[in-house]
Amino acid sequence: EMDYCDWSSDVCSSDLQPVTALVWNPHPQPYTGPIELENCLDYRPLMAYTRRAHELPITLWGPDGRARPFQVIPRESPAFSTLAWRYRILTPVTISPWGWQILQFGYREQPPVVEGGPNPAECPAPGVITNGLYAVSAKVGEADVHITLDGEPVFQGGGLTAQTVADPWGSWGAMGSETEGRLQDQHLQEWSVVRVQTLENGPERATLWVRMAGGRSQLDLFFRLCRGRRAIDLDIRVTWNEDRARLK
């Protein structure tokens, strides 16, 4: 039985139904990995959890009606952040080619305990995320973001770095096939890490935000590791304020 709290009072009723989502795989190959679902749990907030929305107990049900592991993640909009109303969750799925699943999530006062699989994503120390397979770490002031797979460095001679190189040839490159236009090895600026912050701390996904700066420009990297996933998902945003130059 699931209860919700009335918009205008703390009187609870028992007709709140879970939100239903149809998740479809449009590809001709199976999909195994994380998905994100976001929705309001009702047409009104659950007022009993106002200003403690992070404490709201939520359950996710799979197509078989059984509870599944998930992680609450930040919503796309920060509006009404003090109200227990709209939530975004992440969960791992496996969907057959051109197949679909019906998932439901919603408020449940006494949610079942659901154990996830091996290799949870976590942040074991400031500036470090890992899922037991990959590990990503960064420190303010250093030039590299260090990445390991099964304990071994992914990059030779350091980590992931950024450089500004001279590029006076424009969009079409060196039309005369000049050596400098092909090599682009005149370094103008080395970049370094200026900020590091853990945005998500598992267990289904851990996200590390790393900001690098060089010259008048900056680079935001969002490293994401999911439970048991032998891959790193990386989003990059560049703010470019350089002239006659290129980012490598």
Short mmCIF file of C-alpha atoms in Angstrom, two decimals:
data_model
loop_
_atom_site.label_atom_id
_atom_site.label_comp_id
_atom_site.label_asym_id
_atom_site.label_seq_id
_atom_site.Cartn_x
_atom_site.Cartn_y
_atom_site.Cartn_z
CA GLU A 1 0.00 0.00 0.00
CA MET A 2 1.33 3.42 -0.96
CA ASP A 3 0.39 6.71 0.67
CA TYR A 4 0.70 10.33 -0.35
CA CYS A 5 0.21 13.49 1.65
CA ASP A 6 -2.43 16.04 0.67
CA TRP A 7 -1.29 19.35 -0.90
CA SER A 8 -2.78 21.43 1.89
CA SER A 9 -2.19 19.20 4.89
CA ASP A 10 -0.31 16.22 6.26
CA VAL A 11 -3.36 13.96 5.96
CA CYS A 12 -2.30 10.93 3.95
CA SER A 13 -4.34 8.99 1.41
CA SER A 14 -3.75 5.62 -0.19
CA ASP A 15 -4.44 6.19 -3.89
CA LEU A 16 -1.03 7.33 -5.08
CA GLN A 17 0.05 5.13 -7.97
CA PRO A 18 3.62 4.65 -9.23
CA VAL A 19 4.75 6.48 -12.38
CA THR A 20 4.92 4.19 -15.41
CA ALA A 21 7.58 4.50 -18.13
CA LEU A 22 7.97 2.52 -21.34
CA VAL A 23 11.67 2.19 -22.20
CA TRP A 24 12.29 1.26 -25.83
CA ASN A 25 15.45 0.09 -27.56
CA PRO A 26 15.30 1.34 -31.19
CA HIS A 27 18.55 -0.40 -32.21
CA PRO A 28 19.03 -3.78 -33.95
CA GLN A 29 21.36 -4.91 -31.16
CA PRO A 30 20.71 -5.43 -27.44
CA TYR A 31 21.34 -2.56 -25.04
CA THR A 32 22.96 -3.15 -21.66
CA GLY A 33 23.71 -0.10 -19.57
CA PRO A 34 22.24 2.73 -17.54
CA ILE A 35 19.07 4.68 -18.33
CA GLU A 36 17.62 7.77 -16.66
CA LEU A 37 13.96 8.36 -15.80
CA GLU A 38 12.48 11.65 -14.55
CA ASN A 39 8.92 12.48 -13.59
CA CYS A 40 6.66 13.96 -10.93
CA LEU A 41 5.42 11.34 -8.46
CA ASP A 42 1.99 12.97 -8.30
CA TYR A 43 0.16 16.07 -9.54
CA ARG A 44 1.06 17.72 -6.21
CA PRO A 45 4.07 17.57 -3.86
CA LEU A 46 4.21 15.17 -0.93
CA MET A 47 4.04 17.90 1.69
CA ALA A 48 5.06 15.72 4.62
CA TYR A 49 8.58 15.62 3.14
CA THR A 50 8.92 19.35 2.42
CA ARG A 51 12.51 20.53 3.02
CA ARG A 52 13.64 16.94 3.36
CA ALA A 53 12.91 15.73 -0.13
CA HIS A 54 16.14 13.69 -0.09
CA GLU A 55 14.59 11.49 2.61
CA LEU A 56 11.57 10.48 0.53
CA PRO A 57 11.50 6.65 0.22
CA ILE A 58 11.22 5.58 -3.42
CA THR A 59 10.95 2.14 -5.02
CA LEU A 60 11.59 1.09 -8.62
CA TRP A 61 9.73 -1.91 -10.02
CA GLY A 62 10.79 -3.89 -13.10
CA PRO A 63 8.62 -5.59 -15.73
CA ASP A 64 8.31 -8.64 -13.44
CA GLY A 65 6.91 -6.52 -10.61
CA ARG A 66 10.01 -6.98 -8.47
CA ALA A 67 12.00 -4.12 -6.94
CA ARG A 68 15.18 -3.16 -8.79
CA PRO A 69 18.34 -1.24 -7.81
CA PHE A 70 18.50 2.44 -8.73
CA GLN A 71 20.09 5.73 -7.73
CA VAL A 72 18.46 9.13 -7.30
CA ILE A 73 20.38 11.70 -9.36
CA PRO A 74 20.05 15.48 -9.79
CA ARG A 75 17.08 16.69 -11.84
CA GLU A 76 17.56 18.71 -15.01
CA SER A 77 15.79 21.69 -13.39
CA PRO A 78 16.53 22.91 -9.83
CA ALA A 79 13.03 24.42 -9.49
CA PHE A 80 11.06 23.57 -6.32
CA SER A 81 14.12 21.91 -4.80
CA THR A 82 12.62 21.93 -1.29
CA LEU A 83 9.50 20.02 -2.35
CA ALA A 84 9.19 16.25 -2.56
CA TRP A 85 7.66 16.19 -6.01
CA ARG A 86 9.82 15.61 -9.09
CA TYR A 87 12.61 13.02 -9.11
CA ARG A 88 15.18 11.67 -11.53
CA ILE A 89 16.62 8.18 -11.13
CA LEU A 90 19.23 6.01 -12.86
CA THR A 91 19.03 2.23 -13.19
CA PRO A 92 20.85 -0.46 -15.20
CA VAL A 93 18.81 -2.34 -17.82
CA THR A 94 19.21 -4.95 -20.51
CA ILE A 95 16.77 -4.59 -23.42
CA SER A 96 16.60 -6.88 -26.46
CA PRO A 97 16.92 -5.53 -30.04
CA TRP A 98 13.85 -3.43 -30.92
CA GLY A 99 12.48 -4.44 -27.53
CA TRP A 100 11.00 -2.56 -24.61
CA GLN A 101 10.40 -2.74 -20.88
CA ILE A 102 7.80 -1.28 -18.56
CA LEU A 103 9.32 0.29 -15.44
CA GLN A 104 7.51 1.94 -12.53
CA PHE A 105 8.80 4.08 -9.70
CA GLY A 106 7.15 5.94 -6.89
CA TYR A 107 6.79 6.65 -3.20
CA ARG A 108 6.65 3.71 -0.81
CA GLU A 109 6.97 4.28 2.91
CA GLN A 110 8.81 1.04 3.63
CA PRO A 111 10.83 0.29 0.47
CA PRO A 112 12.34 -3.17 0.06
CA VAL A 113 16.09 -3.56 0.36
CA VAL A 114 17.53 -4.36 -3.08
CA GLU A 115 21.14 -5.43 -3.55
CA GLY A 116 22.94 -4.28 -6.68
CA GLY A 117 25.48 -6.28 -8.65
CA PRO A 118 29.25 -6.37 -8.19
CA ASN A 119 31.66 -3.48 -8.83
CA PRO A 120 29.62 -0.56 -7.46
CA ALA A 121 30.61 2.94 -8.51
CA GLU A 122 31.96 5.04 -5.66
CA CYS A 123 34.18 7.91 -4.57
CA PRO A 124 36.72 6.34 -2.18
CA ALA A 125 38.62 9.62 -1.68
CA PRO A 126 38.31 13.28 -2.70
CA GLY A 127 39.03 13.66 -6.41
CA VAL A 128 38.80 9.92 -7.12
CA ILE A 129 36.01 7.76 -8.57
CA THR A 130 36.13 4.04 -9.36
CA ASN A 131 33.91 1.10 -10.25
CA GLY A 132 36.46 -1.60 -9.51
CA LEU A 133 37.46 -1.67 -13.17
CA TYR A 134 38.25 1.91 -14.15
CA ALA A 135 39.50 4.62 -11.81
CA VAL A 136 39.71 8.36 -12.54
CA SER A 137 41.58 10.82 -10.34
CA ALA A 138 42.59 14.48 -10.53
CA LYS A 139 44.24 17.06 -8.27
CA VAL A 140 44.21 20.84 -8.46
CA GLY A 141 47.49 22.16 -9.85
CA GLU A 142 48.40 19.04 -11.81
CA ALA A 143 48.49 18.88 -15.61
CA ASP A 144 47.05 15.36 -15.96
CA VAL A 145 43.82 13.54 -15.23
CA HIS A 146 44.93 10.02 -14.32
CA ILE A 147 42.92 7.05 -15.63
CA THR A 148 43.58 3.38 -14.88
CA LEU A 149 41.98 0.14 -16.08
CA ASP A 150 42.42 -2.93 -13.89
CA GLY A 151 45.04 -0.97 -11.97
CA GLU A 152 47.17 -0.14 -15.03
CA PRO A 153 47.52 3.38 -16.55
CA VAL A 154 45.53 3.87 -19.75
CA PHE A 155 47.90 6.55 -21.10
CA GLN A 156 51.66 6.23 -21.50
CA GLY A 157 53.83 8.84 -19.84
CA GLY A 158 51.10 10.44 -17.73
CA GLY A 159 47.39 11.00 -18.09
CA LEU A 160 44.83 12.95 -20.06
CA THR A 161 46.18 16.44 -20.79
CA ALA A 162 45.29 19.51 -22.84
CA GLN A 163 47.46 21.90 -24.85
CA THR A 164 46.99 25.06 -26.88
CA VAL A 165 48.90 25.03 -30.17
CA ALA A 166 49.35 27.68 -32.85
CA ASP A 167 46.88 27.49 -35.75
CA PRO A 168 47.17 30.56 -38.00
CA TRP A 169 45.96 28.70 -41.11
CA GLY A 170 42.20 29.05 -40.63
CA SER A 171 39.42 26.56 -41.24
CA TRP A 172 40.94 25.10 -44.42
CA GLY A 173 44.37 24.44 -42.95
CA ALA A 174 47.71 25.05 -44.66
CA MET A 175 46.73 25.11 -48.34
CA GLY A 176 50.36 24.83 -49.44
CA SER A 177 50.89 21.67 -47.36
CA GLU A 178 53.34 23.45 -45.09
CA THR A 179 54.94 21.16 -42.52
CA GLU A 180 53.90 23.44 -39.65
CA GLY A 181 50.29 23.27 -40.80
CA ARG A 182 50.33 19.50 -40.69
CA LEU A 183 52.20 18.97 -37.44
CA GLN A 184 50.74 21.83 -35.38
CA ASP A 185 53.40 21.31 -32.71
CA GLN A 186 54.05 24.90 -31.67
CA HIS A 187 52.82 24.89 -28.08
CA LEU A 188 51.38 28.15 -26.84
CA GLN A 189 49.86 27.14 -23.52
CA GLU A 190 49.90 24.15 -21.17
CA TRP A 191 46.71 23.50 -19.22
CA SER A 192 46.27 22.50 -15.58
CA VAL A 193 43.50 21.35 -13.28
CA VAL A 194 41.91 24.25 -11.39
CA ARG A 195 38.87 22.57 -9.79
CA VAL A 196 37.74 19.06 -8.90
CA GLN A 197 34.38 18.02 -7.43
CA THR A 198 32.48 14.77 -6.97
CA LEU A 199 28.94 15.24 -8.34
CA GLU A 200 27.61 11.70 -7.84
CA ASN A 201 28.84 9.09 -5.39
CA GLY A 202 27.20 5.83 -6.48
CA PRO A 203 26.42 3.08 -6.03
CA GLU A 204 25.02 2.86 -9.58
CA ARG A 205 27.03 5.80 -10.97
CA ALA A 206 29.81 8.07 -9.78
CA THR A 207 30.58 11.37 -11.53
CA LEU A 208 33.73 13.47 -11.22
CA TRP A 209 33.80 17.04 -12.53
CA VAL A 210 37.25 18.32 -13.51
CA ARG A 211 37.85 21.86 -14.73
CA MET A 212 41.09 22.63 -16.57
CA ALA A 213 42.27 26.07 -17.60
CA GLY A 214 44.79 27.39 -20.09
CA GLY A 215 45.27 30.97 -21.21
CA ARG A 216 41.86 32.65 -21.34
CA SER A 217 39.97 29.39 -21.90
CA GLN A 218 38.65 26.55 -19.79
CA LEU A 219 37.66 22.93 -20.22
CA ASP A 220 34.99 21.13 -18.15
CA LEU A 221 35.18 17.33 -18.14
CA PHE A 222 32.46 15.16 -16.58
CA PHE A 223 33.76 11.62 -16.01
CA ARG A 224 31.05 9.03 -15.26
CA LEU A 225 31.57 5.45 -14.10
CA CYS A 226 28.65 3.02 -13.75
CA ARG A 227 28.45 -0.16 -11.72
CA GLY A 228 30.17 -3.01 -13.56
CA ARG A 229 30.48 -1.01 -16.80
CA ARG A 230 33.84 -1.49 -18.51
CA ALA A 231 33.80 1.98 -20.03
CA ILE A 232 34.05 5.64 -19.08
CA ASP A 233 31.31 7.99 -20.19
CA LEU A 234 32.74 11.47 -20.73
CA ASP A 235 31.02 14.77 -21.44
CA ILE A 236 33.20 17.76 -22.40
CA ARG A 237 32.39 21.46 -22.55
CA VAL A 238 34.94 23.93 -23.90
CA THR A 239 34.91 27.69 -23.36
CA TRP A 240 37.33 28.92 -26.04
CA ASN A 241 38.69 32.48 -25.93
CA GLU A 242 41.93 32.11 -27.89
CA ASP A 243 42.94 33.65 -31.24
CA ARG A 244 44.72 31.82 -34.08
CA ALA A 245 45.05 28.72 -31.92
CA ARG A 246 43.72 25.21 -31.53
CA LEU A 247 43.02 22.94 -28.56
CA LYS A 248 44.64 19.50 -28.47
#
